[in-house]
Structure formats: C-alpha cells, structure tokens
Short mmCIF file of C-alpha atoms in Angstrom, two decimals:
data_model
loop_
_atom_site.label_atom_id
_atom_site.label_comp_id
_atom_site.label_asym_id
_atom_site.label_seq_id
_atom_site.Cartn_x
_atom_site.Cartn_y
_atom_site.Cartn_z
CA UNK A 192 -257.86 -10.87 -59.45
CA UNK A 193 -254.46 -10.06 -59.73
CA UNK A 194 -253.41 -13.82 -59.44
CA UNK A 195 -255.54 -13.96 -63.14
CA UNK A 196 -253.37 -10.61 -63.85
CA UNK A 197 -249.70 -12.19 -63.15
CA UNK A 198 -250.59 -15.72 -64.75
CA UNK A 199 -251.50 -13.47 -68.04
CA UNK A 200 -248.25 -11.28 -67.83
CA UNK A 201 -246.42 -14.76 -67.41
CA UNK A 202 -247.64 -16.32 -70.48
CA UNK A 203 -246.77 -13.15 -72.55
CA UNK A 204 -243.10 -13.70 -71.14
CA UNK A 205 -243.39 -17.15 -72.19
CA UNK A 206 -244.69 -16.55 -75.60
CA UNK A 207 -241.67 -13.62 -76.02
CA UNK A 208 -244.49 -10.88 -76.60
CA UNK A 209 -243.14 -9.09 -73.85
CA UNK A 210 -239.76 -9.57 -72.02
CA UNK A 211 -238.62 -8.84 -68.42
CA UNK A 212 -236.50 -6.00 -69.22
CA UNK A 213 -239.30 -3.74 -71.11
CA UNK A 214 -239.53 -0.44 -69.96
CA UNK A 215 -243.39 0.47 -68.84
CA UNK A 216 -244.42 4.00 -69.04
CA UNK A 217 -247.20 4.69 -66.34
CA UNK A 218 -250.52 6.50 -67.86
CA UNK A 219 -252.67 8.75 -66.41
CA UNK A 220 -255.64 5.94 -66.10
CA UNK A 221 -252.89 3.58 -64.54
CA UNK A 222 -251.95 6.91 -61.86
CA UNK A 223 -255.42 7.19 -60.91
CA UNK A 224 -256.17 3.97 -59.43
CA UNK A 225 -257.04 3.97 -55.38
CA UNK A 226 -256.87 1.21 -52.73
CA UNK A 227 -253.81 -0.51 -52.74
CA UNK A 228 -250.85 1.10 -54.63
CA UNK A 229 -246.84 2.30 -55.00
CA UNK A 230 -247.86 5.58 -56.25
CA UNK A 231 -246.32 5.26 -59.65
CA UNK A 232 -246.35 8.82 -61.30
CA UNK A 233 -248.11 9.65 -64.55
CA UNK A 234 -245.02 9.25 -67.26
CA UNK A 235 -242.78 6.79 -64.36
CA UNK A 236 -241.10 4.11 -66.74
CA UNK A 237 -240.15 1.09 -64.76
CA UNK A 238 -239.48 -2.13 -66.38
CA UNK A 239 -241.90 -5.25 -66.27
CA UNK A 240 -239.86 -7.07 -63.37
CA UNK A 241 -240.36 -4.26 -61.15
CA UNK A 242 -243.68 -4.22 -61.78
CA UNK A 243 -244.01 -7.89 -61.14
CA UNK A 244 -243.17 -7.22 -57.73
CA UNK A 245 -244.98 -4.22 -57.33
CA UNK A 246 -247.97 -6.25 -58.07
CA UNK A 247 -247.32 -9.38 -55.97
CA UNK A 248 -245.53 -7.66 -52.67
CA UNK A 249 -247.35 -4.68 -52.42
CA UNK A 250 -250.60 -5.33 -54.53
CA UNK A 251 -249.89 -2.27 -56.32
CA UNK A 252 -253.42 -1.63 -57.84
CA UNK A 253 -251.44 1.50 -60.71
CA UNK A 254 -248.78 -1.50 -61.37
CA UNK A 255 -252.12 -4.15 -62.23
CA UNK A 256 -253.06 -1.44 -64.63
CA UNK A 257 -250.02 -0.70 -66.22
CA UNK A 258 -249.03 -3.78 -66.84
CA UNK A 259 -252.51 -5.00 -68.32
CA UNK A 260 -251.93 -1.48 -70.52
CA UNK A 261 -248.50 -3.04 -71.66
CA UNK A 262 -249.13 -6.38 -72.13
CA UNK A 263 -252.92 -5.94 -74.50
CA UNK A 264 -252.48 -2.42 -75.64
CA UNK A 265 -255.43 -1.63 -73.46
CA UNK A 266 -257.10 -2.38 -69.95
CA UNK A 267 -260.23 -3.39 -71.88
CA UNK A 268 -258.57 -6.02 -74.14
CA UNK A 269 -256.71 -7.26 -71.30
CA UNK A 270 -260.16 -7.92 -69.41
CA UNK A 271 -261.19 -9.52 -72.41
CA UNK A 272 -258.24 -11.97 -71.93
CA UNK A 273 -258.88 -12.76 -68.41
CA UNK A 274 -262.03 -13.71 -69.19
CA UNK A 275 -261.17 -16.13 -71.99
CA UNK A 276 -258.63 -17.81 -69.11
CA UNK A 277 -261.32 -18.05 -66.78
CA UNK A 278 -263.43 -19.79 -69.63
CA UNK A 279 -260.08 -22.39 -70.41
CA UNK A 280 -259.78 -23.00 -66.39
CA UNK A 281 -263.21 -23.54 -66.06
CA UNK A 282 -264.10 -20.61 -63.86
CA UNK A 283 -267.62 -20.63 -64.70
CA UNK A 284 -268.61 -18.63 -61.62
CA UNK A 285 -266.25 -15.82 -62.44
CA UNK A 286 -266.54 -12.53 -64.42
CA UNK A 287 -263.43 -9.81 -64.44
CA UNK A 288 -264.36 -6.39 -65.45
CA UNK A 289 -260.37 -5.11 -64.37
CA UNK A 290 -257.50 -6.45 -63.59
CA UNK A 291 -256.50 -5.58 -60.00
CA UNK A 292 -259.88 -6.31 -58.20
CA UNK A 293 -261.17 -3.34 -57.10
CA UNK A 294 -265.01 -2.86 -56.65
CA UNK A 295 -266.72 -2.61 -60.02
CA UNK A 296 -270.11 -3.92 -61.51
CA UNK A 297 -269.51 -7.25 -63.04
CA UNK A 298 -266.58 -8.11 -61.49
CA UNK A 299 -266.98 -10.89 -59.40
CA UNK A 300 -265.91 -14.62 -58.57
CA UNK A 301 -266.33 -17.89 -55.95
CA UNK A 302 -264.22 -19.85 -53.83
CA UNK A 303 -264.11 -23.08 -55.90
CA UNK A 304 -262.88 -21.05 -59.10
CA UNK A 305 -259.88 -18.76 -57.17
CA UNK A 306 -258.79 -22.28 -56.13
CA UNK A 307 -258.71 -23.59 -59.59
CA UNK A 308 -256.73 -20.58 -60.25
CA UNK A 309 -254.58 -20.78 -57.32
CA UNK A 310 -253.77 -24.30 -58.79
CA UNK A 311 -252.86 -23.10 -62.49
CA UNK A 312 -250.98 -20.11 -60.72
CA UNK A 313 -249.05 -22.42 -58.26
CA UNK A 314 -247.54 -24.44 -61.32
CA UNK A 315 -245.35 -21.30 -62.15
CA UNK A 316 -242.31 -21.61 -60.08
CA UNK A 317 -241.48 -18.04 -60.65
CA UNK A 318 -244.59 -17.22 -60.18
CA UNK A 319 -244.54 -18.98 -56.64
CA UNK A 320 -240.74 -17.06 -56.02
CA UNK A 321 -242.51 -13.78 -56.38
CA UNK A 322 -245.57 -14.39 -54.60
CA UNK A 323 -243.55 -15.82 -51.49
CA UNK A 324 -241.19 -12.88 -51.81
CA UNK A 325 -241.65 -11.05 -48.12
CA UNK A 326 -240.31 -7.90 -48.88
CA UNK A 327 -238.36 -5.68 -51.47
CA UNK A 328 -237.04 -2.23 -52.45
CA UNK A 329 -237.62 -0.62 -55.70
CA UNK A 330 -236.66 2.56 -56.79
CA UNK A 331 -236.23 3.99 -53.24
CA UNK A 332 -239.99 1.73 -52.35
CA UNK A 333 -239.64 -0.71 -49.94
CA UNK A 334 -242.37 -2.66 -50.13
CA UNK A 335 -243.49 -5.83 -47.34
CA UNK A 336 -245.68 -8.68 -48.37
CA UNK A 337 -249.31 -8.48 -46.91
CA UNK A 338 -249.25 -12.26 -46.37
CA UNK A 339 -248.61 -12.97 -42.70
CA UNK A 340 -248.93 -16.66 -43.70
CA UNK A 341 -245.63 -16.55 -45.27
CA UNK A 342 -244.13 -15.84 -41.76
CA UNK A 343 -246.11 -18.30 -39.19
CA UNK A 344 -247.28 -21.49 -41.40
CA UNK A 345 -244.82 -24.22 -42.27
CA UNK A 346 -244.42 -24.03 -46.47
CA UNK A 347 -246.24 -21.41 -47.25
CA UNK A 348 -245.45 -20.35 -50.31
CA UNK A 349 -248.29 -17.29 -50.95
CA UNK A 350 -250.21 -16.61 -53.00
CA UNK A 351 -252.74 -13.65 -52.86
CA UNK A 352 -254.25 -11.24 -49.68
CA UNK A 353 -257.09 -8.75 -50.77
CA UNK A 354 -259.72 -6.36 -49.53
CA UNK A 355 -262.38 -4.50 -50.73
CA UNK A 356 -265.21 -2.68 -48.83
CA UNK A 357 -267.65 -5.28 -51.08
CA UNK A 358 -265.47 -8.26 -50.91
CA UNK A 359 -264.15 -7.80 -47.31
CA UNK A 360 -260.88 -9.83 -46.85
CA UNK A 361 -260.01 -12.88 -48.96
CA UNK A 362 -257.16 -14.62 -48.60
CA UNK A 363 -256.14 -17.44 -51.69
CA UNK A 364 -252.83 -19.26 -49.95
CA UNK A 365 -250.96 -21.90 -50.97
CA UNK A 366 -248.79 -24.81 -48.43
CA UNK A 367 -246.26 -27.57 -49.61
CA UNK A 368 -244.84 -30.05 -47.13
CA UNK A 369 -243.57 -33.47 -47.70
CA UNK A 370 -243.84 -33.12 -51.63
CA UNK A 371 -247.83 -32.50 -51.40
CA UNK A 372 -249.28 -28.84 -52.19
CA UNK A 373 -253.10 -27.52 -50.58
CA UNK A 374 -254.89 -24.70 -51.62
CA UNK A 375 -257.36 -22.60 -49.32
CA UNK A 376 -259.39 -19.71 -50.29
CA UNK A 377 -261.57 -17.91 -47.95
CA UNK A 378 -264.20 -15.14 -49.35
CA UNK A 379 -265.05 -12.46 -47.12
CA UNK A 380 -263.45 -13.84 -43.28
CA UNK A 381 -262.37 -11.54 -40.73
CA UNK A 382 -260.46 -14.33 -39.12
CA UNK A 383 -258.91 -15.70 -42.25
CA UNK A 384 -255.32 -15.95 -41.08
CA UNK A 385 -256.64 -18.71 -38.45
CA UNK A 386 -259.24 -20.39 -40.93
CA UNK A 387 -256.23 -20.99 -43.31
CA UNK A 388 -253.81 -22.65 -40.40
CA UNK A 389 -256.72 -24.39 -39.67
CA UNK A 390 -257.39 -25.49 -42.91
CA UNK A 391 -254.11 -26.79 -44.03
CA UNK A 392 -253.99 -29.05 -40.15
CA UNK A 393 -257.15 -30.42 -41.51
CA UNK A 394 -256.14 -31.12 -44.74
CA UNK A 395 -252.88 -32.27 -44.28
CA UNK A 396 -253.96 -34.53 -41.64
CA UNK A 397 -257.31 -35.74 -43.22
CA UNK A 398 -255.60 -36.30 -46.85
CA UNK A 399 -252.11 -38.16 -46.44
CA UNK A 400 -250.22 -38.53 -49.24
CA UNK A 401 -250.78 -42.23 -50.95
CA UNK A 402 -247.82 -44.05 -51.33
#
C-alpha cells in the first residue's frame, strides 16, 4: 500500500503541486493511526522529505496519512487517487480503502498486481534511493529499514516489508545485477526472507539476460 502512497506523493513533486520543502502539519486523524508508526504529535510540522523517509524506513503508518492529507486535501480523495492508479497500471485485482495498509474492509490486493506496481515504483530512481535507504535520523528519530534483504542479497535495492494480523507478512523486493532488474512479491509467508533469495537464484539463473 504505501508503495501506491509514495508513487502518488512522487508524481505531485513532479507535477510542482507539492514541493520537498513543504511544511506538513500532523492532524489528529493522522496521530491516531496504530501498527507501524514515528509517533508524530497532533500539530508536529515536518516537511514532505522527512516524511518521505518516515514512510519508506520506518513505515510510519501517521506519516502515510499525513502525507495523503497534504497531498489531496483529504485521506478520502487521496484513496480515490490510488484507485484511479491502480485502474491506469492495470491492477484489476486491487481495491485501496487507505493509504498505509492497515486492516480495513475493502482494502485488498494480489501478488501479480503489487508486482506491476513494484515495476512502475522501481522506475523512480529516487524512489529506489529512499526505499534502499537502511537507516536515518529525523528530528531526534532514528529510524532502521525493516528490509533485511537490503543487508544479505546481492542488489537489492528494496522496496516494501509489511504486516498485518489479516495479511500476515508480505514482502514486495526488488534485485538488479548485471543491468537486469526482478521483482518478487510474496503474500502472507512466514519464511519470506528465504522465498525471496530463493526466488531471485531462480530467476536470475532461469532468465539470462539476451544479448
């Protein structure tokens, strides 16, 4: 989800609707937000890069939020968005009803579309320097970068670790070597950091690159 979250933010930076040094002013709806977070207070203004790396390094659920707040106006209108870039990527299996991925009816999506995603997501090179960022300090927050496939495959380069007690863990990653770039996405896997290393021998062996 948040993947579909920072590929939004990204092309509101591109279009100049919003710019890297705006100031965000937390809400109360963005405070209340559970699971994941950097407990960002209620009236907190921090300025969209921070906030970029809130989301991506620590998967800061309040950041998702507040950032969706800044960039439509409202979370609701930025759902609506997400949706319509689902429907432009093809994601017909997917439905966002927020924009940080927590548990919520009609919120759902499949393998086969987080990799399309993955694939839009991976064409950002800042984008990919955030998501492959394994730590950072903000405002006194030192945050570390869920991904322990940025530390022990060759070219990882991210992209996304989540959990949810309906989802269970799923893991979207992203590998480059020799000019070529995989995707993997596993949906609910207790042993997804082995499925993925797994996943990128086999494909990097199976697929060589054509000359």
């Amino acid at each position: 989800t948040k993947v579909m979250t920072l590929i939004l933010i990204f092309d509101a930076l591109q279009s100049g609707k919003i710019q890297l040094t705006d100031e965000v002013v937390t809400s109360a709806h963005a405070k209340s937000m559970g699971g994941s977070q950097v407990f960002l207070e209620e009236g907190e203004k921090q300025t969209v890069e921070t906030l970029l790396k809130c989301i991506m390094v620590a998967s800061g659920n309040d950041s998702a939020v507040a950032m969706a707040e800044h960039v439509a106006g409202s979370e609701g209108e930025f759902v609506n968005q997400m949706n319509q870039k689902a429907a432009e990527l093809g994601m017909t299996g997917t439905s966002f009803a927020n924009p940080n991925g927590l548990d919520q009816e009609g919120h759902y999506s499949t393998a086969r579309d987080m990799a399309r995603l993955a694939a839009c997501a991976v064409k950002n090179e800042t984008l990919v320097r955030l998501c492959s960022t394994r730590s950072v300090t903000v405002g006194g927050r030192t945050m570390t970068n869920h991904n322990r496939l940025l530390r022990s495959i060759d070219g990882c380069i991210g992209l996304k670790t989540g959990y949810t007690r309906a989802a269970g863990r799923t893991l979207v990653s992203c590998v480059r070597r020799n000019g070529r770039t995989l995707v993997a996405v596993t949906l609910q896997d207790g042993n997804d950091w082995a499925d993925h290393a797994a996943l990128y021998d086999y494909g990097f062996s199976t697929y060589p690159a054509k000359l």
